[in-house]
XYZ file of C-alpha atoms in Angstrom:
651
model
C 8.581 -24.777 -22.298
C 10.323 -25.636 -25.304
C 10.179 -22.503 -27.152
C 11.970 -21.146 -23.678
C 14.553 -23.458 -24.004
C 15.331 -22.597 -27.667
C 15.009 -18.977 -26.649
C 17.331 -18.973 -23.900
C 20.069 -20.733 -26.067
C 20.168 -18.540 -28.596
C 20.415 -15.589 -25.771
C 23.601 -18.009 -24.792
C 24.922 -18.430 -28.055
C 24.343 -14.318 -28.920
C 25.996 -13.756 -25.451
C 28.977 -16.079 -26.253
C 29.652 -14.242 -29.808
C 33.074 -12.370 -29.721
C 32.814 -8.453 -30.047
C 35.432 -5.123 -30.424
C 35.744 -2.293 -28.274
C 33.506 -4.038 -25.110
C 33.326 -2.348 -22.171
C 32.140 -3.436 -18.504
C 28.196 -4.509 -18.178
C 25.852 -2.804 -16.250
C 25.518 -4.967 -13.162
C 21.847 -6.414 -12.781
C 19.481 -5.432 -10.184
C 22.169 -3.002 -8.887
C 22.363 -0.091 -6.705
C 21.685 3.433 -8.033
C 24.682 5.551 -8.533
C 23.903 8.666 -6.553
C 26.096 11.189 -8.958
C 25.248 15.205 -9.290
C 26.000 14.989 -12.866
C 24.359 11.657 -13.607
C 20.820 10.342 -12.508
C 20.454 6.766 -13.040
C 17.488 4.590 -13.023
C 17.103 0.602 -11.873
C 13.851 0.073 -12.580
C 15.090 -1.018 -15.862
C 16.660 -3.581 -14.661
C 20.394 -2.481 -14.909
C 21.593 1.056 -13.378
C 21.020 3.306 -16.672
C 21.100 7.064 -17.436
C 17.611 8.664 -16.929
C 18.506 9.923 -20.299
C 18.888 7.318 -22.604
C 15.386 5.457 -20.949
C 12.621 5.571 -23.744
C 9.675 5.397 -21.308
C 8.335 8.570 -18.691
C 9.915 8.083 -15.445
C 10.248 10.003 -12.154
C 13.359 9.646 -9.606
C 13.104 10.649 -6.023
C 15.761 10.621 -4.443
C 16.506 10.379 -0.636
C 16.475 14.187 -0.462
C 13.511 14.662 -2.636
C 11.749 12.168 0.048
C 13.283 13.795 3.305
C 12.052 17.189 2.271
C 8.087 15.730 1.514
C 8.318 14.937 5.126
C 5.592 12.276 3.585
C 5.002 8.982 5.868
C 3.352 6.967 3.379
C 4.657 5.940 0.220
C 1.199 6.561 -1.234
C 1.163 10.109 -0.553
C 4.778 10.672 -2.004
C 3.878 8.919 -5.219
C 0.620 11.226 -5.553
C 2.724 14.276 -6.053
C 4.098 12.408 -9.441
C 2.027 12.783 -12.761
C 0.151 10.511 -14.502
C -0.540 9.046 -10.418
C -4.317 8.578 -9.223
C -4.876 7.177 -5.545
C -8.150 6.330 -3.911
C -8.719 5.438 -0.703
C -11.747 3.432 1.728
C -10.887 5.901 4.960
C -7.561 6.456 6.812
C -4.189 5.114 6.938
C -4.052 1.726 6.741
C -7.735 1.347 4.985
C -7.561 0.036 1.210
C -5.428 1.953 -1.068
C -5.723 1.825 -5.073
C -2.983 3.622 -7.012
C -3.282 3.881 -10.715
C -0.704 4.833 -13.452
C -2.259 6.351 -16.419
C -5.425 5.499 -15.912
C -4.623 1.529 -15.747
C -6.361 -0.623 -12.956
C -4.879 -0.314 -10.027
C -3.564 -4.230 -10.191
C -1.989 -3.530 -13.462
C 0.899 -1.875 -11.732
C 4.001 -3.710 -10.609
C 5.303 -3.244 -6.870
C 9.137 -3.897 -6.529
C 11.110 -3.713 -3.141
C 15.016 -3.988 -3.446
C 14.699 -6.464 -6.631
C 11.619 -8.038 -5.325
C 8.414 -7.642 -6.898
C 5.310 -7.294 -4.482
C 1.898 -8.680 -5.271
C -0.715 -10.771 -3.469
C -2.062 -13.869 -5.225
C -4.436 -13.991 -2.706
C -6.220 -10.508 -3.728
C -9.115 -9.812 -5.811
C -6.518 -8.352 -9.109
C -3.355 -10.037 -7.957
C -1.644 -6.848 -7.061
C -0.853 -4.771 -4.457
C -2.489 -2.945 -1.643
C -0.438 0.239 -0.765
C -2.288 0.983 2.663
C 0.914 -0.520 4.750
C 3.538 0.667 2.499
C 5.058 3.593 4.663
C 8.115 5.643 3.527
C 10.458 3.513 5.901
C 13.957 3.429 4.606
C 13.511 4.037 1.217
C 16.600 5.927 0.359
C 14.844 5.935 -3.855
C 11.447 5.525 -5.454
C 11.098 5.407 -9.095
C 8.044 5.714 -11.454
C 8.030 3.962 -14.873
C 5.285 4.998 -16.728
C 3.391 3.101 -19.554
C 3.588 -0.847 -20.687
C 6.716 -2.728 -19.062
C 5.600 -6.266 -19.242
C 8.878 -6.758 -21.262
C 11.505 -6.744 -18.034
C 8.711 -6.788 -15.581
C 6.097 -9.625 -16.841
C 2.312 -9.938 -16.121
C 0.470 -6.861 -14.592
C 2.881 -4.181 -15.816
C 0.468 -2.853 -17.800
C 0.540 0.585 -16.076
C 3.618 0.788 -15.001
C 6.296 -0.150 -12.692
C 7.049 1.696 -9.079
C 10.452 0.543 -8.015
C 11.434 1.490 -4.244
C 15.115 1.046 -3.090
C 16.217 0.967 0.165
C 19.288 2.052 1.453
C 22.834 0.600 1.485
C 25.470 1.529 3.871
C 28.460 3.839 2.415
C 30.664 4.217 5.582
C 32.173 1.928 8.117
C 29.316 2.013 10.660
C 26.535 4.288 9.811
C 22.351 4.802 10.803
C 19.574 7.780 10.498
C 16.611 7.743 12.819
C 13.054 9.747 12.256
C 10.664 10.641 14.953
C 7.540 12.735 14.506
C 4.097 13.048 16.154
C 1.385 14.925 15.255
C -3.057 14.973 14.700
C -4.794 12.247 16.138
C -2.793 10.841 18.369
C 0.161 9.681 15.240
C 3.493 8.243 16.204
C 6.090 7.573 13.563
C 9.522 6.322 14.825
C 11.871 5.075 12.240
C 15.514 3.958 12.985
C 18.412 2.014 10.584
C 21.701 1.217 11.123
C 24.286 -0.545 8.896
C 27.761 -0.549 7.985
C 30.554 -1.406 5.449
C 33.574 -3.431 6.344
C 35.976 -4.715 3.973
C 33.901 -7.253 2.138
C 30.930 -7.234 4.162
C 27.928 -4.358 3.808
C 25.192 -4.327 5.880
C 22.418 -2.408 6.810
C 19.012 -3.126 9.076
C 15.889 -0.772 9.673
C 12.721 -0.697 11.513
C 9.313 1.791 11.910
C 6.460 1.733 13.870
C 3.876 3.769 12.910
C 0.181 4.502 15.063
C -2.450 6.763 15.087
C -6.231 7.017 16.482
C -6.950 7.462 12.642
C -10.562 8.700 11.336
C -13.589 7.602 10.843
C -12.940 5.292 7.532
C -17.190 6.260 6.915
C -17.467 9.757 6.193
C -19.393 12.127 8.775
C -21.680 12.844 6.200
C -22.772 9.381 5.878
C -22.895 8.788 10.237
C -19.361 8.129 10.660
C -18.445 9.443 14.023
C -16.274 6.900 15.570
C -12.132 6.543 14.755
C -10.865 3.554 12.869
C -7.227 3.540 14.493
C -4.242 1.693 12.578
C -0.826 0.649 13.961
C 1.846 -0.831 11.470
C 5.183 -1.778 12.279
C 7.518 -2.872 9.480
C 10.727 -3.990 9.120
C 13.633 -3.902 6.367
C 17.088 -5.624 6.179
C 19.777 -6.465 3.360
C 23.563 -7.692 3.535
C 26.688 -8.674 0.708
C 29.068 -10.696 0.941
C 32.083 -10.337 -1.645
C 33.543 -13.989 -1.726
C 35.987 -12.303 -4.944
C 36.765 -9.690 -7.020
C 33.885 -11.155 -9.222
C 31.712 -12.898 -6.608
C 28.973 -11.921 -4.151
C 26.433 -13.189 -2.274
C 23.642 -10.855 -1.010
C 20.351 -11.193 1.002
C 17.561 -9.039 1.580
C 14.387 -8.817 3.511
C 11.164 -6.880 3.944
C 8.413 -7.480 6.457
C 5.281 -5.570 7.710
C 2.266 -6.403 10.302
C -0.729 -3.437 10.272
C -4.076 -3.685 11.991
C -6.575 -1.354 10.783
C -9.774 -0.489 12.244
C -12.708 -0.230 9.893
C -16.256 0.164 9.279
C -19.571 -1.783 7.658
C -20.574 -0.463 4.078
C -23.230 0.928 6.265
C -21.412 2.662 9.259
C -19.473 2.655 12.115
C -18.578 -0.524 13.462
C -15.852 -2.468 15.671
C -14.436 -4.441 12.750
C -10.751 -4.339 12.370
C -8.253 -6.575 9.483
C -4.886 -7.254 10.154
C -2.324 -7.607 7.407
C 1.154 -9.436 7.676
C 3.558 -9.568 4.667
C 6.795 -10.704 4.558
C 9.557 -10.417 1.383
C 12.557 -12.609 1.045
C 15.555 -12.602 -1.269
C 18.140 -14.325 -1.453
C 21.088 -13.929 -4.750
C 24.478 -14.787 -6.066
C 26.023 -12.515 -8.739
C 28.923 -13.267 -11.094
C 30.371 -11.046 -13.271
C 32.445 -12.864 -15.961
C 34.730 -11.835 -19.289
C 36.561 -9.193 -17.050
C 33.179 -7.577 -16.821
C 31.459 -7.844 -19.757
C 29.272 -10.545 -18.944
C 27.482 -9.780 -15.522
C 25.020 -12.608 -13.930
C 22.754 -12.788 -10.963
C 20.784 -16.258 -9.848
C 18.165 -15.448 -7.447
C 15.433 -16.666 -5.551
C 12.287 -14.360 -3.977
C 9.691 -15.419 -1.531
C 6.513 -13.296 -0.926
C 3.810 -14.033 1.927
C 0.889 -12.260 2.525
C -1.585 -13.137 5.443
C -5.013 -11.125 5.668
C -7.315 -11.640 8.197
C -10.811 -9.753 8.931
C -12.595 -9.877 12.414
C -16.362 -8.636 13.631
C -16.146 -8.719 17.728
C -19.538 -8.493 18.162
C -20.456 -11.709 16.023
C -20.625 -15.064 17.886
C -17.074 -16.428 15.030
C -15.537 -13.085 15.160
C -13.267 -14.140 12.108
C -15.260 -13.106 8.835
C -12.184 -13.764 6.115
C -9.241 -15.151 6.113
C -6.439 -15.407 3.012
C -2.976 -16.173 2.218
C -1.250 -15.699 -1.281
C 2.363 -17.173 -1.483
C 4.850 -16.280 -4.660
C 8.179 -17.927 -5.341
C 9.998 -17.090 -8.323
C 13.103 -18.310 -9.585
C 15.833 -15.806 -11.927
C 18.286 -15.702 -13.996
C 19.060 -12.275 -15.084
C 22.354 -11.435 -17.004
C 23.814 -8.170 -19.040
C 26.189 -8.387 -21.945
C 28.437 -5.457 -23.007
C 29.381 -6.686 -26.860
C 30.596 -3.226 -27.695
C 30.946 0.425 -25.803
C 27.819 1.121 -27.950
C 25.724 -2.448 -27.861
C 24.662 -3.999 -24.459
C 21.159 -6.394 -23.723
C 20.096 -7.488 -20.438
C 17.977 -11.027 -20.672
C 16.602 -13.217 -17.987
C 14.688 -16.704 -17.370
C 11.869 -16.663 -14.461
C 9.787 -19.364 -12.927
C 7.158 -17.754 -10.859
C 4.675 -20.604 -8.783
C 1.481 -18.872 -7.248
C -1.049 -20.077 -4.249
C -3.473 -18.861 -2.796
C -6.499 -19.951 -0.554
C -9.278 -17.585 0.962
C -12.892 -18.182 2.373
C -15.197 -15.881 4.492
C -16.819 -18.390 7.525
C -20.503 -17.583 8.697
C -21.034 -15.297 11.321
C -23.452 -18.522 13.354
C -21.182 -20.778 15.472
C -23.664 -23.565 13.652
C -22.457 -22.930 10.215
C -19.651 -25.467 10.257
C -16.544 -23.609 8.491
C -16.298 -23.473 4.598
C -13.592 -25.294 3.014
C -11.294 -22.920 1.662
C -11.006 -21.908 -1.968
C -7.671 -22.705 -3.601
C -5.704 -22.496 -6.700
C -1.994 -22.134 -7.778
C -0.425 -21.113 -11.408
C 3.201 -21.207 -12.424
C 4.715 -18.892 -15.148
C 8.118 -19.605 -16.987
C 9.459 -16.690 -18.763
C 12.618 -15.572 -20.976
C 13.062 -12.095 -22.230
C 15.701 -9.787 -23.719
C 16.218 -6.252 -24.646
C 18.649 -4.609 -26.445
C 20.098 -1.361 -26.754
C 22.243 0.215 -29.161
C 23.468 4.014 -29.602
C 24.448 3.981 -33.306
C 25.138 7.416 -33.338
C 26.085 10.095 -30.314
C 23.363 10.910 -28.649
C 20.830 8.154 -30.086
C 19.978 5.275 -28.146
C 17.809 2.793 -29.650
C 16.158 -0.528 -27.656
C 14.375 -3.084 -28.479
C 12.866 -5.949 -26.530
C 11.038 -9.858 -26.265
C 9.332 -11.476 -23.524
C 7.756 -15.257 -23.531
C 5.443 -16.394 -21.242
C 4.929 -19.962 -20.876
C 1.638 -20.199 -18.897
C 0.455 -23.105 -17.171
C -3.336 -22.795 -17.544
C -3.142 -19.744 -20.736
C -0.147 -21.070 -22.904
C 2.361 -18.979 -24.543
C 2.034 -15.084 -25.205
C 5.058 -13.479 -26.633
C 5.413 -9.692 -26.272
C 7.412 -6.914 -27.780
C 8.443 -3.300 -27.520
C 10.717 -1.037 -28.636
C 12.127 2.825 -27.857
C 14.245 5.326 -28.921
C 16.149 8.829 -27.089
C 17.484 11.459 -29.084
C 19.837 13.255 -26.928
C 20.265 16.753 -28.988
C 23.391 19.086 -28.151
C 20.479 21.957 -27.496
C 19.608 20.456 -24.342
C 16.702 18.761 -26.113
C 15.775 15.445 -25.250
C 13.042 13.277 -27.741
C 11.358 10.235 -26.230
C 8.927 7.283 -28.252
C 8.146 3.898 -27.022
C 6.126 1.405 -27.817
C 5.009 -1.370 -25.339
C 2.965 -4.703 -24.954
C 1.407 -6.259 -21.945
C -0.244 -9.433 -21.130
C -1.787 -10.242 -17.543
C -3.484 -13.841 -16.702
C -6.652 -13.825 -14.793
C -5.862 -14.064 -11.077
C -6.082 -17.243 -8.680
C -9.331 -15.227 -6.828
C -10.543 -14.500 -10.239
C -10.546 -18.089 -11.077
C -10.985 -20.167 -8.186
C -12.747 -18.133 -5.570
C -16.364 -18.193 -4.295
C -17.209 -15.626 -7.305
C -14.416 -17.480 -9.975
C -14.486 -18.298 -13.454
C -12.375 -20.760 -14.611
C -13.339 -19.992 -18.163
C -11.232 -16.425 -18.312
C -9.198 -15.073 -20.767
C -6.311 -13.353 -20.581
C -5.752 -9.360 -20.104
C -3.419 -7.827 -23.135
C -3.045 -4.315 -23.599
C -0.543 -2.070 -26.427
C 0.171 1.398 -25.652
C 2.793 3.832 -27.126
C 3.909 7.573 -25.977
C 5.815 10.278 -27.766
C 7.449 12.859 -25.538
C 10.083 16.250 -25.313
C 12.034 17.589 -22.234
C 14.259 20.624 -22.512
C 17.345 20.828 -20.284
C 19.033 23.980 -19.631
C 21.679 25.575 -17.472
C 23.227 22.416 -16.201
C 20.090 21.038 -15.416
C 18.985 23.931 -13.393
C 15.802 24.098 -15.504
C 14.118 21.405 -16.432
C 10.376 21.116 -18.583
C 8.641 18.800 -21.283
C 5.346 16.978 -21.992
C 4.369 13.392 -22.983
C 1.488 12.468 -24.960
C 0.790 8.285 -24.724
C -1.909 6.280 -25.304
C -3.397 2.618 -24.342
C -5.734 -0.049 -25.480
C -6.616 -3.121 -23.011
C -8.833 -5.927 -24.240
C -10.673 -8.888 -22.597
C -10.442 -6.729 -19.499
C -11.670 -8.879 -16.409
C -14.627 -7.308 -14.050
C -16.600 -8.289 -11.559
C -20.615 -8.844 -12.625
C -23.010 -8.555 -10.167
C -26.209 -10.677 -9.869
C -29.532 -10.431 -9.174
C -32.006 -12.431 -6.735
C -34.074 -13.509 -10.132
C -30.767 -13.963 -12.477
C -31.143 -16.582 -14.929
C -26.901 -16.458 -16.386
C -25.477 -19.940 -15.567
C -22.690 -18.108 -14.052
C -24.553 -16.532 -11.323
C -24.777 -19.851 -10.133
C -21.798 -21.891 -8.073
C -20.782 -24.218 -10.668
C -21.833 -27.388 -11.038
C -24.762 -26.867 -8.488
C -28.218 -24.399 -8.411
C -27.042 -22.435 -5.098
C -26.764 -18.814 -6.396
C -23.769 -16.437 -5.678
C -23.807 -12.500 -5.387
C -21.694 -11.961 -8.916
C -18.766 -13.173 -10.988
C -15.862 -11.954 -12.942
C -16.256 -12.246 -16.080
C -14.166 -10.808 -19.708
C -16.433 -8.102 -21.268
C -14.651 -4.826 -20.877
C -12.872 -2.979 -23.186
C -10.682 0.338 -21.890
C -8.550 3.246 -23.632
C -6.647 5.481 -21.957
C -5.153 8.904 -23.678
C -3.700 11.747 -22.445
C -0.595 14.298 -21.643
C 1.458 14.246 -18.932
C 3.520 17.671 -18.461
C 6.530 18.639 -15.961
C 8.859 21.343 -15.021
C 11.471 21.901 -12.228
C 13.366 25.306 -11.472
C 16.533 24.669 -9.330
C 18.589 28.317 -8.311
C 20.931 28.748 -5.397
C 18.511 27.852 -2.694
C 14.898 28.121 -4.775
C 13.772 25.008 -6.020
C 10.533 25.141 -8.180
C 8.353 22.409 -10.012
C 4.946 21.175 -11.041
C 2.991 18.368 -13.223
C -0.218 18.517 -14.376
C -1.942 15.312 -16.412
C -4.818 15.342 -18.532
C -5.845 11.645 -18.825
C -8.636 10.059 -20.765
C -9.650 6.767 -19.466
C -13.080 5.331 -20.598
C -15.199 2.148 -21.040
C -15.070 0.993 -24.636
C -17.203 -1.895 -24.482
C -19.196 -2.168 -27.534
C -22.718 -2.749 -27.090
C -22.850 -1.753 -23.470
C -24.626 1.031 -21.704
C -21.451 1.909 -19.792
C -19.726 2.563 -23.564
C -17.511 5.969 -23.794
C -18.063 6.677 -20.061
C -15.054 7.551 -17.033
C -13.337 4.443 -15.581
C -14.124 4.460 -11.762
C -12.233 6.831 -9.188
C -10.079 8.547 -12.106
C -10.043 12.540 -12.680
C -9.135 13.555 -15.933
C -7.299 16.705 -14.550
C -4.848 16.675 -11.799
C -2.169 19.047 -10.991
C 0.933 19.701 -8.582
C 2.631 22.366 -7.361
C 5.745 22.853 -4.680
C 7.821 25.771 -3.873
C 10.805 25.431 -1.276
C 13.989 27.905 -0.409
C 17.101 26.871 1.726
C 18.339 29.823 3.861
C 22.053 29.692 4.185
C 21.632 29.492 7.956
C 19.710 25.876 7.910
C 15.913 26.487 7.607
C 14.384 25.334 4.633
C 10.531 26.233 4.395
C 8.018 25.039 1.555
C 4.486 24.825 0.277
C 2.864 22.153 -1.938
C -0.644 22.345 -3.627
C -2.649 19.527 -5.113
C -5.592 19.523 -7.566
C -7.967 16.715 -8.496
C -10.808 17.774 -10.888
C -13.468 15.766 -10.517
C -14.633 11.599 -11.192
C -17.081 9.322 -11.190
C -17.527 6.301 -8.408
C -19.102 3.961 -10.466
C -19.074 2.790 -13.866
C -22.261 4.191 -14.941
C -20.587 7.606 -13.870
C -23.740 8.388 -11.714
C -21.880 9.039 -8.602
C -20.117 12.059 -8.690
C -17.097 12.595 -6.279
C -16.025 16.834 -6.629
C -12.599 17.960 -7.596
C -10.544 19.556 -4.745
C -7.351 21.216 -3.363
C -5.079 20.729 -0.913
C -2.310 23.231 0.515
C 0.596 21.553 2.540
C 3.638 23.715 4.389
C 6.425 22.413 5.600
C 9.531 23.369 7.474
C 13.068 22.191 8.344
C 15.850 23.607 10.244
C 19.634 21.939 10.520
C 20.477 21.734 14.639
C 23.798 20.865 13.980
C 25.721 18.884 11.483
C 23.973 15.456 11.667
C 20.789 16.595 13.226
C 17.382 18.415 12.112
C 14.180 19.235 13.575
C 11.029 19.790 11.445
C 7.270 20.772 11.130
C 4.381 20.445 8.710
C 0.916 21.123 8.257
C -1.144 18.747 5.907
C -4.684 19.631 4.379
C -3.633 23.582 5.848
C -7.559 24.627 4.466
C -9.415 21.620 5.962
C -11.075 20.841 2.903
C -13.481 17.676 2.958
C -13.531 15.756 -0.136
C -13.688 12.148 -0.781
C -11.385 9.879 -3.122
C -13.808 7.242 -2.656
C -17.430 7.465 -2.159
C -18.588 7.177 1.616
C -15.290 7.237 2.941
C -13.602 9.727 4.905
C -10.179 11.330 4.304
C -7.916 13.320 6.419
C -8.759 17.289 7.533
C -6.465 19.292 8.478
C -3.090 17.759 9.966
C -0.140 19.438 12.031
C 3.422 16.843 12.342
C 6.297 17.765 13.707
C 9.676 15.580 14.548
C 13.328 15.262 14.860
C 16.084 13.955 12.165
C 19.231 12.411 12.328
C 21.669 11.275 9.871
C 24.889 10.273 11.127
């Protein structure tokens, strides 16, 4: 704690120094600036040009989202490189999402400033079944290492969702849309800007009779419905010129059917989580110095019930987060700015899974809690046009693992050819979670997760924009990576054995694994008159490199090395706008022994949308168009073929 203290005042000190030629500071945890000529990016911390950001990242904006026609935030993200999702069945089932090949808790969640993650969950992170589109007006993708602004588990990367903020007086947009098995989606928002006071609520409910979450092919015949209906909210108050007080909020409640590991069955989970935030920001030295003090509350409830056993409820978990921040930006010149920030982040969680026999008293429930104290700064300087260096610290003061300081650095080369020249470099550092710890199958003995990565990349601009193509090359080393161990009946290893007694336990976590990740990531977009083009494909590498093991040099679980997208859409001046997109997967492996082999695949979607008037559209799409069967996860059952089709308004 003392080396944060000592860090923070010399971030004071450097703050407080006097400087020529300032200009205003970026304002922290803003708003995007939605600008033809300009795209900025947040998940940086501070609204910056996509530009002069050294890492890979993807924007979509609220028209890039609208014309997916996507529900799920999961299925929007696919369509991004470097993005791998598996999935145990339908919506609402179990959803993994991994950025370059990273585990899929290694990636940080972030809601309007807020960053998601349940404490309570096997990794820590976060489960993307109930994460629907909503009113996301922006969604972001920061590849690569960002433990720097984002702390522990950005070791993949960072997805940063916005919702929207009112513009006008009184404003709202609705969706409706129904479709295949039985699905409802109705979203609605409203919200409004009056003199100081901006406002804006929204709210979606979402049902269908779903699928099977066991495949046919394995006697899955039964649907596994899912209903979700979620809730978003956010308001500012401007007390002066330099002075606002804001508040935002985020709350969902799903219940998913699903099935036994060996069939159908009338299990169900439900899943309530619930985001508060609540912030003052200051902006001081006619700008220069910007401030925000906030404070963020996460709460996630899961709950799993079997009707047919005499105590229906099987599990039952709750992970809390509340995190305390100070994040500021200093302008000391028009070509030298740093954002830095303190954090105190306190974790709990408790779990246990009760017998299904009424005479099995209840277990008491496992529990644990960690706090976290950070500090971290990064700097950025443009020494020359066009050139924009950064460089950045982060220290973690961990209550259980101690201090781990981390570092990174990047550069953009902004040529006058069009050409744009990326290289980062990036550290990351994630503690062994609560349930890793201090569950039924915990260690307490754990070590910390650290990875390093770095990526190199080019992007050619030309015609305004209208073209757009480059390719990224990156690589990644984690060590001590934590995984789960699983024991036999005749095991011997002390930990396969609850401490401190001789009652044995199905497996443990455990740090023995070694992973590297390589690969490319390439892009190109084609935007004339009403055509727009583009496509991605990745080529990523991501392997056991455990020495000494039998798993060494093979495919981490559930992660093609190939993958590719493809869209095509043209707006006819009289309103209709019509599209296709393609996906390919090449082929992975379900297990870590890469003995179960889940086939590559394609998917063809078409879509359609046609204007009925100024503020109002109808539209139509068809999902899966060739009914292909394939499986992102082995057993389980995804979607066939899929017609939608709903009404939008915007007014």
């Amino acid at each position: 704690m003392k080396s944060v203290l000592r860090f923070s005042a010399s971030l004071l000190a450097l703050a407080a120094a006097p400087a020529a030629f300032a200009q205003q500071a970026p304002a922290p945890d803003a708003l995007p600036v939605e600008d033809s000529d300009q795209i900025t990016v947040t998940a940086t911390r501070a609204p910056v040009n996509i530009d002069q950001v050294p890492a890979s990242i993807t924007v979509l904006d609220k028209a890039a989202i609208d014309r997916s026609q996507d529900i799920g935030a999961t299925e929007l993200l696919l369509r991004t490189p470097g993005i791998s999702v598996s999935r145990n069945g339908g919506y609402g089932t179990s959803t993994s999402l991994r950025i370059r090949g990273a585990e899929a808790d290694q990636t940080v969640v972030v809601i309007d400033g807020v960053k998601l993650n349940d404490p309570a969950a096997t990794g820590g992170g976060y489960n993307f079944a109930n994460l629907l589109v909503g009113d996301a007006s922006r969604i972001e993708v920061l590849r690569g290492p960002q433990s720097i602004l984002w702390g522990s588990q950005a070791i993949g990367g960072v997805v940063n969702i916005v919702t929207a903020a009112p513009e006008k007086p009184l404003e709202g947009s609705f969706d409706i849309e129904a479709g295949s098995r039985e699905t409802v989606s109705a979203r609605a928002a409203i919200g409004g800007r009056t003199g100081p006071l901006s406002w804006r609520v929204g709210g979606q409910s979402f049902t269908t009779a779903g699928i099977s979450a066991i495949a046919p092919a394995f006697g899955g015949k039964e649907t596994d419905g899912y209903t979700n209906r979620s809730a978003t909210g956010r308001a500012e108050l401007a007390l002066a010129s330099n002075l606002s007080v804001e508040v935002r909020g985020y709350y969902s409640n799903g219940r998913t059917e699903i099935d036994a590991t060996t069939g159908d069955s009338s299990d169900y989970s439900l899943n309530e989580e619930f985001v508060g935030y609540a912030g003052v920001n200051l902006a001081l030295l006619g700008g220069r110095l910007r401030n925000r003090f906030a404070y963020a509350y996460t709460d996630t409830d899961r709950d799993s019930y079997g009707p047919t056993r005499a105590r229906p409820l099987s599990f039952e978990s709750n992970g809390r987060n509340q995190r305390l921040e100070y994040q500021g930006s200093f302008a000391f010149t028009k070509r030298v700015s740093a954002v830095f920030g303190l954090e105190n982040e306190n974790s709990k969680f408790r779990s246990r899974s009760p017998a299904a026999s009424l005479a099995t008293p209840l277990p008491a429930f496992a529990r644990g809690n960690a706090e976290i104290t950070s500090a971290y700064a990064q700097l950025s300087v443009e020494p020359i046009d066009g050139l924009t260096l950064n460089g950045g610290i982060r220290y973690d003061d961990h209550n259980r693992f101690g201090g781990q300081t981390l570092f990174a650095a990047g550069g953009v080369w902004r040529l006058s050819t069009g050409t744009i020249l990326r290289a980062s470099y990036g550290e990351g550092f994630k503690a062994p979670t609560l349930y890793q710890q201090f569950s039924e199958y915990g260690n307490t003995a754990l070590d910390p997760e650290r990875a390093k990565g770095w990526e190199a990349g080019v992007e050619q601009q030309l015609f305004g924009r209208k073209l757009t193509f480059g390719a990224t090359y990156f690589e990644r080393t984690t060590t001590s990576q934590i995984i789960f161990n699983s024991c036999t009946a005749t095991s011997t290893v002390p930990l396969c054995f609850v401490p401190g007694t001789t009652t044995r336990r199905s497996g443990y976590y455990s740090n023995v694994s070694r992973a590297e990740a390589h690969g490319i990531e390439a892009a190109g977009a084609l935007k004339l008159g009403g055509l727009t083009l583009d496509g991605n494909y990745s080529w990523i590498v991501a392997e056991d490199r455990s020495p000494g093991t039998a798993n060494f040099g093979k495919w981490l679980p559930r992660r093609p090395q190939n993958s590719a997208n493809g869209s095509i859409s043209y707006a006819f001046p009289f309103g209709l706008t019509t599209g296709a997109a393609i996906r390919w997967s090449g082929h992975s492996f379900d297990n870590a022994a890469n003995t179960t082999r889940l086939d590559g695949y394609t998917l063809v979607d078409l879509r359609a949308e046609l204007k009925a008037g100024d503020n109002l559209s109808v539209f139509a799409r068809a999902e899966n168009l060739f009914d292909e069967t394939y499986m992102t996860a082995y057993r389980y059952g995804t979607l066939g073929r899929s017609i939608y089709a709903g009404i939008r308004g915007r007014f």
